[in-house]
mmCIF file with all atom_site columns, C-alpha atoms in Angstrom:
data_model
loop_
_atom_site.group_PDB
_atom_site.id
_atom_site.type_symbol
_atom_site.label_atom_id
_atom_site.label_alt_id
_atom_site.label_comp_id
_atom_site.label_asym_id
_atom_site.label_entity_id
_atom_site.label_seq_id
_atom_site.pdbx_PDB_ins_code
_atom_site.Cartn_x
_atom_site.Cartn_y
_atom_site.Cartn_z
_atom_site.occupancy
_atom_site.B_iso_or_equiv
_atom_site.pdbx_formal_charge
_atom_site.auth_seq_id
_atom_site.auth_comp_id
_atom_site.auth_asym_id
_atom_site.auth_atom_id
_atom_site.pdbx_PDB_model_num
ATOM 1   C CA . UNK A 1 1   ? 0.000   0.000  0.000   1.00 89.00 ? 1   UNK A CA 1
ATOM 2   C CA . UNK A 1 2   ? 1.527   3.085  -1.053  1.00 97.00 ? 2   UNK A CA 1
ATOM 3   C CA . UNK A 1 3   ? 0.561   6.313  1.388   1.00 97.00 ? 3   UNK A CA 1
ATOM 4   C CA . UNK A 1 4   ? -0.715  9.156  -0.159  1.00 97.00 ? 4   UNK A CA 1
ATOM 5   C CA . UNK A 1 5   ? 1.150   12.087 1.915   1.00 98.00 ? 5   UNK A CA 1
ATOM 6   C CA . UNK A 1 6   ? 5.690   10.907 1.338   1.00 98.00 ? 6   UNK A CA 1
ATOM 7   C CA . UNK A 1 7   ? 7.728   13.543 3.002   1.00 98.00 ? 7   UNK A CA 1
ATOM 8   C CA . UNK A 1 8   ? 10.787  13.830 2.120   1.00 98.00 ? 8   UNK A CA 1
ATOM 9   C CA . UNK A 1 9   ? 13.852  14.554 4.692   1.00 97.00 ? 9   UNK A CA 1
ATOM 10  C CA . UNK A 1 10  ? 15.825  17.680 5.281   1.00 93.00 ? 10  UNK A CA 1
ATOM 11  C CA . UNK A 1 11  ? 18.835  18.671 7.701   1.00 88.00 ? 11  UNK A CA 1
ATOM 12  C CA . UNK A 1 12  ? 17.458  21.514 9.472   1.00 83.00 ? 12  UNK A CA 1
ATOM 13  C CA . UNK A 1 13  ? 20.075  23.790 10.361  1.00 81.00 ? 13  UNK A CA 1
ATOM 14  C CA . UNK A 1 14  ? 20.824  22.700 13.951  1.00 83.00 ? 14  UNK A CA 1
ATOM 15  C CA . UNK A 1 15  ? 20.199  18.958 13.805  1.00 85.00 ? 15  UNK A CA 1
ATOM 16  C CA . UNK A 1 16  ? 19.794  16.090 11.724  1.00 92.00 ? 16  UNK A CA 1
ATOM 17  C CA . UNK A 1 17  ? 17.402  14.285 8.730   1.00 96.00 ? 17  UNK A CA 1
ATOM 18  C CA . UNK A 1 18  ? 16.670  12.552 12.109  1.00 97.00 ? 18  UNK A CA 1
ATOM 19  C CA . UNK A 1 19  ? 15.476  14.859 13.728  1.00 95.00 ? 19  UNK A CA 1
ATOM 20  C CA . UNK A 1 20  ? 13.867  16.138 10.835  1.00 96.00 ? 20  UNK A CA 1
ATOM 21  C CA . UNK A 1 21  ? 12.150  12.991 10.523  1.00 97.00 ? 21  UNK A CA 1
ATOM 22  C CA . UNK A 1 22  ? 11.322  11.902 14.145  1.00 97.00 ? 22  UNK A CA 1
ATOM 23  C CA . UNK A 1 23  ? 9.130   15.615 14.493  1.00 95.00 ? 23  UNK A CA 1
ATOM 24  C CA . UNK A 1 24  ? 7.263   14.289 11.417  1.00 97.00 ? 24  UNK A CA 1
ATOM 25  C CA . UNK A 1 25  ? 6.706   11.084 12.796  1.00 98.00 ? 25  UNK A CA 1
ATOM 26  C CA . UNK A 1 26  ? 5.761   12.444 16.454  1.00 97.00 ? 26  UNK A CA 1
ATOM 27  C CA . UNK A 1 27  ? 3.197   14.202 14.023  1.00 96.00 ? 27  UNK A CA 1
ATOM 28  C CA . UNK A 1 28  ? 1.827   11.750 12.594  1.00 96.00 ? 28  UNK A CA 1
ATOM 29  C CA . UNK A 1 29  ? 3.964   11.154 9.241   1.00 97.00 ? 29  UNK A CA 1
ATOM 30  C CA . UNK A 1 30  ? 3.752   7.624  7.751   1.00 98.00 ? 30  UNK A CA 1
ATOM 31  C CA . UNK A 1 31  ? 5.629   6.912  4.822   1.00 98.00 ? 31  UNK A CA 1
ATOM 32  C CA . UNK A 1 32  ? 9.169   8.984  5.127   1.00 98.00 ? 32  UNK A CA 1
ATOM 33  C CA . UNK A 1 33  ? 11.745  8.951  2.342   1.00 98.00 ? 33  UNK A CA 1
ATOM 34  C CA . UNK A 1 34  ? 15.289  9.697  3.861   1.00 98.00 ? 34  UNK A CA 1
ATOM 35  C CA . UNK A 1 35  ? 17.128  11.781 1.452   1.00 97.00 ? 35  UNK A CA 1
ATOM 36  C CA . UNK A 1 36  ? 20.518  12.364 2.150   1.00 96.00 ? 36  UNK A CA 1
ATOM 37  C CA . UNK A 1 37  ? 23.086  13.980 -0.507  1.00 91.00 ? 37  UNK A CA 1
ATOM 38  C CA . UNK A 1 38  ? 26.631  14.439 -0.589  1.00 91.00 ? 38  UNK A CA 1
ATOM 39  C CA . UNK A 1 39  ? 27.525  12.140 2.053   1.00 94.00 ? 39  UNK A CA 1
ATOM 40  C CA . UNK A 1 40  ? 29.813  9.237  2.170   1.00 97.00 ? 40  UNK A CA 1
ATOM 41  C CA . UNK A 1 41  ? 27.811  6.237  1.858   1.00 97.00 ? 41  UNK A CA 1
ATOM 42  C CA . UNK A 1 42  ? 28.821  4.836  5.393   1.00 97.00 ? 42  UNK A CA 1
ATOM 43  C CA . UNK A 1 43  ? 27.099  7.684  6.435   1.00 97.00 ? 43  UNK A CA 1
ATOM 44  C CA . UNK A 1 44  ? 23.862  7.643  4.537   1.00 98.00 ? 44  UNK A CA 1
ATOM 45  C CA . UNK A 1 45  ? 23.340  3.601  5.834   1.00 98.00 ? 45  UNK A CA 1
ATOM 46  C CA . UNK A 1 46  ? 24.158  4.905  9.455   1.00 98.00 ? 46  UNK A CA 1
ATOM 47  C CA . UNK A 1 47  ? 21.090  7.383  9.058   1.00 98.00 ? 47  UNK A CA 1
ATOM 48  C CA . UNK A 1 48  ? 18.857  4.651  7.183   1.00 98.00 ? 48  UNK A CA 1
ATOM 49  C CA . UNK A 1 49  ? 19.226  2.013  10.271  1.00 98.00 ? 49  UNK A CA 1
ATOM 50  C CA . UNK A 1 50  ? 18.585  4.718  12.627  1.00 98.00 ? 50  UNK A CA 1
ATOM 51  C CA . UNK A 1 51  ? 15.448  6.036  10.708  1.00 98.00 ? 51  UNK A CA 1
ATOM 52  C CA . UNK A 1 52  ? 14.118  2.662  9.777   1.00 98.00 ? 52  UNK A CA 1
ATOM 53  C CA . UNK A 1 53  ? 14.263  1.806  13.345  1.00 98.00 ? 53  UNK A CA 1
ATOM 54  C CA . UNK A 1 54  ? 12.421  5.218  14.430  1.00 98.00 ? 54  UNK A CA 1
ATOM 55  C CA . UNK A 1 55  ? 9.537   4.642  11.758  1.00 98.00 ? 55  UNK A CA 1
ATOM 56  C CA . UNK A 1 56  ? 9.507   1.451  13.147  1.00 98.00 ? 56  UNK A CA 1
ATOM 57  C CA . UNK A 1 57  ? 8.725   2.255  16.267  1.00 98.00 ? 57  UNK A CA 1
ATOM 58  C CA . UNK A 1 58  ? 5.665   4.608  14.796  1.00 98.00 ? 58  UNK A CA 1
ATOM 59  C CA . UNK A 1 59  ? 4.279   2.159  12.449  1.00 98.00 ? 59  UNK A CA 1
ATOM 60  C CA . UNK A 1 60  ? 5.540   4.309  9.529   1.00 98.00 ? 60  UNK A CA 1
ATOM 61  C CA . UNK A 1 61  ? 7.386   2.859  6.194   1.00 98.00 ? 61  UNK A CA 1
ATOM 62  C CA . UNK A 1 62  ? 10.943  4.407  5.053   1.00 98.00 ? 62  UNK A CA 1
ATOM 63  C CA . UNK A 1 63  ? 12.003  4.665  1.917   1.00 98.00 ? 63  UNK A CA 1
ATOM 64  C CA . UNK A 1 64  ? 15.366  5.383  0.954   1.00 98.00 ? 64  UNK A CA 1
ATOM 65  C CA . UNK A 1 65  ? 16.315  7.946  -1.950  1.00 98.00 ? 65  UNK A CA 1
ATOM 66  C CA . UNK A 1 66  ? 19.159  6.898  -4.172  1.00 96.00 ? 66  UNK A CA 1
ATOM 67  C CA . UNK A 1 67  ? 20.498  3.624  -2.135  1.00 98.00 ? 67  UNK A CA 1
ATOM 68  C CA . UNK A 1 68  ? 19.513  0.036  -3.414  1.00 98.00 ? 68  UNK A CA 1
ATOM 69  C CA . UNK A 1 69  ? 22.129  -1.647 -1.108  1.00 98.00 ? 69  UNK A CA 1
ATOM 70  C CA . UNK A 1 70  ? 21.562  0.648  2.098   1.00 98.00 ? 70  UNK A CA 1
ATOM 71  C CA . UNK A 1 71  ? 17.593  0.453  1.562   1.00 98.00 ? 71  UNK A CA 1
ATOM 72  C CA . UNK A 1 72  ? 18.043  -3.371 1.621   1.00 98.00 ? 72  UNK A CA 1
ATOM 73  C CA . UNK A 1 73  ? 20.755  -3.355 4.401   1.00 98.00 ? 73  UNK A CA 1
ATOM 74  C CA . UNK A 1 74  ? 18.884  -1.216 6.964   1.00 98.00 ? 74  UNK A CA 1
ATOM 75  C CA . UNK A 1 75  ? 15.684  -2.974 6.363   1.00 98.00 ? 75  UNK A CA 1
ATOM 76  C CA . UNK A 1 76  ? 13.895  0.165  4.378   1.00 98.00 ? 76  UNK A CA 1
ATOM 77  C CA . UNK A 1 77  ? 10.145  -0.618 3.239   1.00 98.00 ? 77  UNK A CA 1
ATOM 78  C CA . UNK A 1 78  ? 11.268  0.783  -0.024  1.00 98.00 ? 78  UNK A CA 1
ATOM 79  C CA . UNK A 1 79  ? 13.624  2.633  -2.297  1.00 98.00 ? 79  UNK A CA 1
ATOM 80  C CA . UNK A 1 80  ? 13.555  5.598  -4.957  1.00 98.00 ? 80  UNK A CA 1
ATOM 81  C CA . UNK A 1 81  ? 15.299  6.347  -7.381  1.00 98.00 ? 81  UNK A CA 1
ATOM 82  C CA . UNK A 1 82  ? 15.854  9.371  -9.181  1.00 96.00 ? 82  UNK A CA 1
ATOM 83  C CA . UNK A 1 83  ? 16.004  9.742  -13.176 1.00 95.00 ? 83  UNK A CA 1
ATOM 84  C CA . UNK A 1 84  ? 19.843  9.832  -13.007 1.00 93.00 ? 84  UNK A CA 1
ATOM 85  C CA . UNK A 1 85  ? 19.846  7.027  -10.397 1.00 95.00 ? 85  UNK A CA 1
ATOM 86  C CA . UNK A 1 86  ? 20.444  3.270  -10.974 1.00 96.00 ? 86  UNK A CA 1
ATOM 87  C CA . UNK A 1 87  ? 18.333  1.464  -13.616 1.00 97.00 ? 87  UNK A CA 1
ATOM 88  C CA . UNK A 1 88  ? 14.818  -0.441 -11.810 1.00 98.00 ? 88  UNK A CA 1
ATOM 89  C CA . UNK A 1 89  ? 15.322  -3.241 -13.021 1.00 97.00 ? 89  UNK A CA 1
ATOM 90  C CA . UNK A 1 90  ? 19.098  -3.343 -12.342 1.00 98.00 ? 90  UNK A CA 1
ATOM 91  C CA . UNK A 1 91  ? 17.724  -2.484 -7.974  1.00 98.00 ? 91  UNK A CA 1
ATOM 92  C CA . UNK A 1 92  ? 15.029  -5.043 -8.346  1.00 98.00 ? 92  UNK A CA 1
ATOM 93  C CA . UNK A 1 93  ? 17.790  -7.710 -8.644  1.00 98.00 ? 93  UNK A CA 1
ATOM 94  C CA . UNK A 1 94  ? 19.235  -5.995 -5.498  1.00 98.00 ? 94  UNK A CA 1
ATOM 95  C CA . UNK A 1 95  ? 16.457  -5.460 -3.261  1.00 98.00 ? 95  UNK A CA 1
ATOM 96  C CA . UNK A 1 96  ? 14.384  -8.682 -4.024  1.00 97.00 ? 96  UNK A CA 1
ATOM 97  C CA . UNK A 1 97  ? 10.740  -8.830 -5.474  1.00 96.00 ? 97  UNK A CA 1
ATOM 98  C CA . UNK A 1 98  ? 9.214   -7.763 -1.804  1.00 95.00 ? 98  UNK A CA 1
ATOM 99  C CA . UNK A 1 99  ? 10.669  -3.855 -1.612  1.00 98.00 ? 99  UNK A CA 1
ATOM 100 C CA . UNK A 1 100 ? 8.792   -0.997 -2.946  1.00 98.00 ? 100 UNK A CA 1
ATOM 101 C CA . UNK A 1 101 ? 10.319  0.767  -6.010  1.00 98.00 ? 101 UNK A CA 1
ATOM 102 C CA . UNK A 1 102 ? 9.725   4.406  -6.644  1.00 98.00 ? 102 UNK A CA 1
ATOM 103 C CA . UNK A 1 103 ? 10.633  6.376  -9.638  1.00 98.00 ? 103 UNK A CA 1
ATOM 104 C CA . UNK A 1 104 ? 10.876  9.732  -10.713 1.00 98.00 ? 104 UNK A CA 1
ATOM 105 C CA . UNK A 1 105 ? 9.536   11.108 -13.809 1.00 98.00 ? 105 UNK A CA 1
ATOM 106 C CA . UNK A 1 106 ? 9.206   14.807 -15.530 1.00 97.00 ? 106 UNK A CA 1
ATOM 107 C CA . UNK A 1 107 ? 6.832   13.378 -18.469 1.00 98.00 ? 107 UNK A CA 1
ATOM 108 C CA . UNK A 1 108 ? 4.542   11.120 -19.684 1.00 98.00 ? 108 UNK A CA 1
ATOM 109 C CA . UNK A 1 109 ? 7.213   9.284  -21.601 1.00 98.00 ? 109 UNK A CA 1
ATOM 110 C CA . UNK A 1 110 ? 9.351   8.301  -18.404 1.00 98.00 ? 110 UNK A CA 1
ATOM 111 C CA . UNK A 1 111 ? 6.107   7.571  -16.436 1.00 98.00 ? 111 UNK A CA 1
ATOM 112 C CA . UNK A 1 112 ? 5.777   4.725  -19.447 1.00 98.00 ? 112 UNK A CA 1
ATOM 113 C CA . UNK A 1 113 ? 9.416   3.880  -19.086 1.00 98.00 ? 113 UNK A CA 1
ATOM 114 C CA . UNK A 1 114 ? 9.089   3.171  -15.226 1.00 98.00 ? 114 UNK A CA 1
ATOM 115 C CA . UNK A 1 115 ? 5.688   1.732  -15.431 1.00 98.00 ? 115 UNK A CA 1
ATOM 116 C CA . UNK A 1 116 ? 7.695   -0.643 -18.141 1.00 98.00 ? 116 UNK A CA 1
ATOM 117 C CA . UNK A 1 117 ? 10.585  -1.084 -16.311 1.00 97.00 ? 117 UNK A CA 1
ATOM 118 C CA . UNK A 1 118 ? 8.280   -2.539 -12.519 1.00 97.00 ? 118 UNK A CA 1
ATOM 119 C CA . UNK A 1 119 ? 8.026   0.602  -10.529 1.00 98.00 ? 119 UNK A CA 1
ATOM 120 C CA . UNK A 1 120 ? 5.606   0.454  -7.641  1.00 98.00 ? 120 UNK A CA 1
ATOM 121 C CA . UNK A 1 121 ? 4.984   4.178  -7.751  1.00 98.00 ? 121 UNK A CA 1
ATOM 122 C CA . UNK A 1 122 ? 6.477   7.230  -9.581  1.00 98.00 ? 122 UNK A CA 1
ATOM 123 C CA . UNK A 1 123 ? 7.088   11.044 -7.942  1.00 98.00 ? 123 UNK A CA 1
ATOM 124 C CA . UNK A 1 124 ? 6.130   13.705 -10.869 1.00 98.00 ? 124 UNK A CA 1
ATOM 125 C CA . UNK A 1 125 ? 7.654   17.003 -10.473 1.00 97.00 ? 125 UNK A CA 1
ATOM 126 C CA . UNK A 1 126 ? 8.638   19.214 -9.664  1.00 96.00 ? 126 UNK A CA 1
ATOM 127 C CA . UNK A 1 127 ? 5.473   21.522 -9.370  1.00 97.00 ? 127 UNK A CA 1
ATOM 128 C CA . UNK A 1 128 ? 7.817   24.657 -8.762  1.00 94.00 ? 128 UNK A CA 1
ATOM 129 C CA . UNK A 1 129 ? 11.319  25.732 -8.275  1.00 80.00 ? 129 UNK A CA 1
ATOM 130 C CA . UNK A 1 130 ? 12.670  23.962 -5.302  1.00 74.00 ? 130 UNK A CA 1
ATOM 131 C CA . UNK A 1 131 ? 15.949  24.790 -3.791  1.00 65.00 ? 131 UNK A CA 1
ATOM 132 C CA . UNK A 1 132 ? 16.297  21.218 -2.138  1.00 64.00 ? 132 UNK A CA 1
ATOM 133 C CA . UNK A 1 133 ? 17.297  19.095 -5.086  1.00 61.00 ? 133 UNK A CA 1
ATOM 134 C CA . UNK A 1 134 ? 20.030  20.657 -7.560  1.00 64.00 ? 134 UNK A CA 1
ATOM 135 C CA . UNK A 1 135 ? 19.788  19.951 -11.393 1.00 68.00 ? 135 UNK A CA 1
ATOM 136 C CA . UNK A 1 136 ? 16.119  20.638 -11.457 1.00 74.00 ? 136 UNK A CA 1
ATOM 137 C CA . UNK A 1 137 ? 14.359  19.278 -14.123 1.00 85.00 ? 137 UNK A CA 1
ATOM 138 C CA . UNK A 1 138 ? 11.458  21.193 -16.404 1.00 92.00 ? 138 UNK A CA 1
ATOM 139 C CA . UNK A 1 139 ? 8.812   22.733 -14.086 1.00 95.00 ? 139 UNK A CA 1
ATOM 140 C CA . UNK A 1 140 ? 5.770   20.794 -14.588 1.00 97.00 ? 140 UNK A CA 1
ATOM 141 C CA . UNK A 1 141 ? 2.953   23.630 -12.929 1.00 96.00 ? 141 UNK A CA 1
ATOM 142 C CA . UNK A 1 142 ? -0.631  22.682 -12.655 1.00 97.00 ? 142 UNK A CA 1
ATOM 143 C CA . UNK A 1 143 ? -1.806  22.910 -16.447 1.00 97.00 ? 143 UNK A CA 1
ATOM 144 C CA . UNK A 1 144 ? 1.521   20.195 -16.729 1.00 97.00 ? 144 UNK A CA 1
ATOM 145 C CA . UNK A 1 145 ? -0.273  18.073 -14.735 1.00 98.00 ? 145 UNK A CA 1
ATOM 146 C CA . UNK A 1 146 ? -3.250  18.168 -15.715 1.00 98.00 ? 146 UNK A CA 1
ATOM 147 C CA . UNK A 1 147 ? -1.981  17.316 -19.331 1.00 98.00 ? 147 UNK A CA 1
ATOM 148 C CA . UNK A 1 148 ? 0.066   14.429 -17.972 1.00 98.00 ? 148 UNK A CA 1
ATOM 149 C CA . UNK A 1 149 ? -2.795  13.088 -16.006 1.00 98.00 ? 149 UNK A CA 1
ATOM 150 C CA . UNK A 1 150 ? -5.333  12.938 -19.034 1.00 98.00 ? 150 UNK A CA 1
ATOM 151 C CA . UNK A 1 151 ? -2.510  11.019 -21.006 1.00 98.00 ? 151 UNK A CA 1
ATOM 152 C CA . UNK A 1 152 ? -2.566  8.375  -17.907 1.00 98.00 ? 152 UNK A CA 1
ATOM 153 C CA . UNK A 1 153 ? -6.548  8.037  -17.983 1.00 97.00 ? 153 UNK A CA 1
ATOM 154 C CA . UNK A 1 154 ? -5.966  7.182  -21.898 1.00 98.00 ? 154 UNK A CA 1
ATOM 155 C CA . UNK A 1 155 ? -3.338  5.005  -21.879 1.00 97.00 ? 155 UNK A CA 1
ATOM 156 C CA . UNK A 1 156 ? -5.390  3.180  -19.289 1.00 98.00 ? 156 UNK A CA 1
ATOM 157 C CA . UNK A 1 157 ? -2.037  3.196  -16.746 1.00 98.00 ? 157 UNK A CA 1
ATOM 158 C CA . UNK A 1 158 ? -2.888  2.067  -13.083 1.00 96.00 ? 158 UNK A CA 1
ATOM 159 C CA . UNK A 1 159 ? -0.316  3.296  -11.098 1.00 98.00 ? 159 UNK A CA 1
ATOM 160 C CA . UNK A 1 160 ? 0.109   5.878  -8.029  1.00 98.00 ? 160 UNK A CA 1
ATOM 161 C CA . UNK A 1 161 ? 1.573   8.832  -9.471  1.00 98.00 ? 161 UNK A CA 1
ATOM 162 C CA . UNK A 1 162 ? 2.475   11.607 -6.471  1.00 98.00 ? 162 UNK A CA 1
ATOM 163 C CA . UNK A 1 163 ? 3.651   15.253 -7.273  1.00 98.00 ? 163 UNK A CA 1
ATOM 164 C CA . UNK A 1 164 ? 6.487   16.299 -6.120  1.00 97.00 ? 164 UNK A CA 1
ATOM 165 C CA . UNK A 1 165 ? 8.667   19.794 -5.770  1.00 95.00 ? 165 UNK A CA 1
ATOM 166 C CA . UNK A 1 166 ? 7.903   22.916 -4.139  1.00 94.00 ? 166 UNK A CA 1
ATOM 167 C CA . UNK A 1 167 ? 4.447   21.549 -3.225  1.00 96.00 ? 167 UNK A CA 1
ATOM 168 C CA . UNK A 1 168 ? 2.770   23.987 -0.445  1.00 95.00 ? 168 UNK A CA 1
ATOM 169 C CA . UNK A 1 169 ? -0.712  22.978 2.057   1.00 94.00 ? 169 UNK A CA 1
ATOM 170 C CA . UNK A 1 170 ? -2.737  24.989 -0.080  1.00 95.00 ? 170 UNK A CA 1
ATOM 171 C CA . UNK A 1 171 ? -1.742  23.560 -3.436  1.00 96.00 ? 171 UNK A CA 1
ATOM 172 C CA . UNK A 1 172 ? -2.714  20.586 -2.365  1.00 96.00 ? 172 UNK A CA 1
ATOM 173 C CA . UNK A 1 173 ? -6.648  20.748 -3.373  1.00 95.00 ? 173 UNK A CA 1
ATOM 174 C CA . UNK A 1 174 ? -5.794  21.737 -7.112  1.00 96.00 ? 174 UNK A CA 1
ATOM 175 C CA . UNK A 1 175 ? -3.600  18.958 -7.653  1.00 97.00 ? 175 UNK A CA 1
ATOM 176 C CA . UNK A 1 176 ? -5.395  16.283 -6.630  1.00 96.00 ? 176 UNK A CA 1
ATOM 177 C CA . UNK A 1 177 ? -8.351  17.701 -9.034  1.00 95.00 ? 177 UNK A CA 1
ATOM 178 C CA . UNK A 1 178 ? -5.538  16.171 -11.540 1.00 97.00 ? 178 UNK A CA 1
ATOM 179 C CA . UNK A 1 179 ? -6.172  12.877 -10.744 1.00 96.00 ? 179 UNK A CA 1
ATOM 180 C CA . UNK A 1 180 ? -3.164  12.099 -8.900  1.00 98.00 ? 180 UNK A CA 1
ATOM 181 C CA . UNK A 1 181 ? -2.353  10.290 -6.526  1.00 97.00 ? 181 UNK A CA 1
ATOM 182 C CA . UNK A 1 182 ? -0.786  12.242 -3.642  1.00 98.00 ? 182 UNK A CA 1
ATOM 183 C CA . UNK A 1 183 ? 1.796   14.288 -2.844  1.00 98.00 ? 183 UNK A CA 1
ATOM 184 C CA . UNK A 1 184 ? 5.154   14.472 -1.853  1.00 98.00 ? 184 UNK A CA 1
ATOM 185 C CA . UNK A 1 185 ? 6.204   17.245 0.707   1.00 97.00 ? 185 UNK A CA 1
ATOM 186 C CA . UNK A 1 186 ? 9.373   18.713 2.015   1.00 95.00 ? 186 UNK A CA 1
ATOM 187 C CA . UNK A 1 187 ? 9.789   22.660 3.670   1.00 92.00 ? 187 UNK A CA 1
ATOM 188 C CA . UNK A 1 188 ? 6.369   22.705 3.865   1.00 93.00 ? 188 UNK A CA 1
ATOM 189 C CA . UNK A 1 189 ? 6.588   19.969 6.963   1.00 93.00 ? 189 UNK A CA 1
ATOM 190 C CA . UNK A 1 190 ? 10.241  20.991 7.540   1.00 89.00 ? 190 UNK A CA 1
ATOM 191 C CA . UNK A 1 191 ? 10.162  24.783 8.283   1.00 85.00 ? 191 UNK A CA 1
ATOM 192 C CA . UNK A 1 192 ? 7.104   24.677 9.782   1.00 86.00 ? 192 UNK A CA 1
ATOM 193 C CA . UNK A 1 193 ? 6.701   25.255 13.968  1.00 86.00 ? 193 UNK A CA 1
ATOM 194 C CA . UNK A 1 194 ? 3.205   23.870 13.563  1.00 90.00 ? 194 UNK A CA 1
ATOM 195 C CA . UNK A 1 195 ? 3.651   20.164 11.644  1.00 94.00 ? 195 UNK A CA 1
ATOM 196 C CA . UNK A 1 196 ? 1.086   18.530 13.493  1.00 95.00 ? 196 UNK A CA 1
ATOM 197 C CA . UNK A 1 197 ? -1.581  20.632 12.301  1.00 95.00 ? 197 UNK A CA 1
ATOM 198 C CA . UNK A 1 198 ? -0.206  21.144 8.981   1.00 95.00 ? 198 UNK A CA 1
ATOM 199 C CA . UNK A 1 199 ? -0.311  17.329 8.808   1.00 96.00 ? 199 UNK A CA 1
ATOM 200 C CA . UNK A 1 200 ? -3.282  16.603 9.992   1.00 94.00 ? 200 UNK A CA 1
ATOM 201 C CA . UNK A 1 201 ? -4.734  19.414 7.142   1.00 94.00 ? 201 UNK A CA 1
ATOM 202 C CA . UNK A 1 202 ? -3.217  17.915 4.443   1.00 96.00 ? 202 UNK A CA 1
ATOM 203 C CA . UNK A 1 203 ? -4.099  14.114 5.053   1.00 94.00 ? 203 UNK A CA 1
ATOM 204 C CA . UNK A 1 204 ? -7.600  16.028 5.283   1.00 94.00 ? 204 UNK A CA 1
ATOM 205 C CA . UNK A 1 205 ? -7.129  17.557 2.355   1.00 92.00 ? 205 UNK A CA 1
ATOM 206 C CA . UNK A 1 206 ? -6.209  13.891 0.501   1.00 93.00 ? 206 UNK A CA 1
ATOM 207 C CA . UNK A 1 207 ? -9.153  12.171 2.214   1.00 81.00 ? 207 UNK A CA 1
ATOM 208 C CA . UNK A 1 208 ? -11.758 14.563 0.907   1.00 75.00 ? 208 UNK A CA 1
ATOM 209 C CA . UNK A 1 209 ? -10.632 14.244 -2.521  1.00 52.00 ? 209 UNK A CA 1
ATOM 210 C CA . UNK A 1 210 ? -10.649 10.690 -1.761  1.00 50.00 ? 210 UNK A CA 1
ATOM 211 C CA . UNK A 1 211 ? -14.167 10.593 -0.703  1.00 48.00 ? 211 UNK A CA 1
ATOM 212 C CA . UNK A 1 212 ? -15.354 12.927 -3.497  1.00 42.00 ? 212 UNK A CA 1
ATOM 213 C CA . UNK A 1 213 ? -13.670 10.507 -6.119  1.00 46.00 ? 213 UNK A CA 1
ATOM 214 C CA . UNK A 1 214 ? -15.717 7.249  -4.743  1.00 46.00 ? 214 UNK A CA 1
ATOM 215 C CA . UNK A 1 215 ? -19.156 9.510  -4.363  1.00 46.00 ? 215 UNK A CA 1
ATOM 216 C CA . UNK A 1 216 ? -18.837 10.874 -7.692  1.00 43.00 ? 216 UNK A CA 1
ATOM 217 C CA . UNK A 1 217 ? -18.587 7.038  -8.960  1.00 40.00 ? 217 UNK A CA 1
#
């Protein structure tokens, strides 16, 4: 079961993705995707056993960003992997048939290519500028979306496609008019002195359309 509300880790500026993450969880956050750049790889499996065993302990699922090997060493629900990242089918044959795949996609064409290549999920994005991830790809906006969507109703795809990149509370509402999935959130949980009730607004938020999409059947 994929969740429909990923955030996605950041280093505040005094602390740790831990400590990003374990505010999140105390929250309410369920699904958690540690992303850690720049760091020796030693490092980044260090941080994945400690996460895993904090979401753990909060009946959430972590995913790790970038890391077939450390996702599978520290126990991770999951991994994603970006489009520069190694191949799906090349971290199936690392992580087993059991562990969630997620991939990243900027246009209909890649969401074929990772539907193709066995991806469990796919993150679409960005939405808007976003100073966490360098080498940006295309922004994607709302009409992008909404284009992208109504090529995945025709080509009949089944898969849960989240958006992804600069994605605020209030956007939230509009994008899910798209037909996606859910979202993926960052700053918006990160900077924020109030994440419970930002949480709890936005799982609201996903819920509703939720409940609208099964009354309107």
């Amino acid at each position: 079961m994929i969740d429909k509300l990923h955030y996605i880790s950041q280093s505040p500026e005094n602390g740790s993705h831990l400590d990003s993450i374990d505010k999140v969880l105390q929250s309410g956050g369920k699904w958690i995707q540690l992303r850690v750049k720049n760091q020796p790889e030693e490092i980044v499996l260090d941080l994945a056993l400690r996460a895993n065993s904090l979401c753990q302990s909060y009946g959430a699922k972590l995913i790790v960003n970038d890391y077939p090997e450390i996702a599978r060493a520290a126990g991770a629900y999951g991994v994603h992997l970006g489009l520069d990242d190694m191949p799906i089918r090349t971290a199936r044959e690392i992580v087993g048939e059991q562990m969630i795949i997620g991939g990243t996609a900027n246009t209909f064409q890649h969401i074929l290519t990772r539907v193709a290549d066995g991806a469990n999920y796919i993150g679409l994005g960005p939405y808007r500028f976003t100073s966490t991830k360098e080498k940006l790809s295309p922004i994607i906006g709302l009409a992008g979306y909404q284009a992208i969507m109504e090529q995945v109703r025709n080509e009949g795809l089944d898969i849960p496609i989240i958006a992804i990149g600069g994605i605020e509370t209030e956007d939230i509402p509009l994008l899910m008019e798209t037909g996606l999935y859910g979202v993926a959130v960052s700053g918006a949980l990160s900077k924020d002195p109030h994440i419970t009730e930002k949480l709890k607004y936005m799982n609201e938020s996903l819920t509703k359309k939720m409940q609208y999409v099964k009354d309107s059947r």
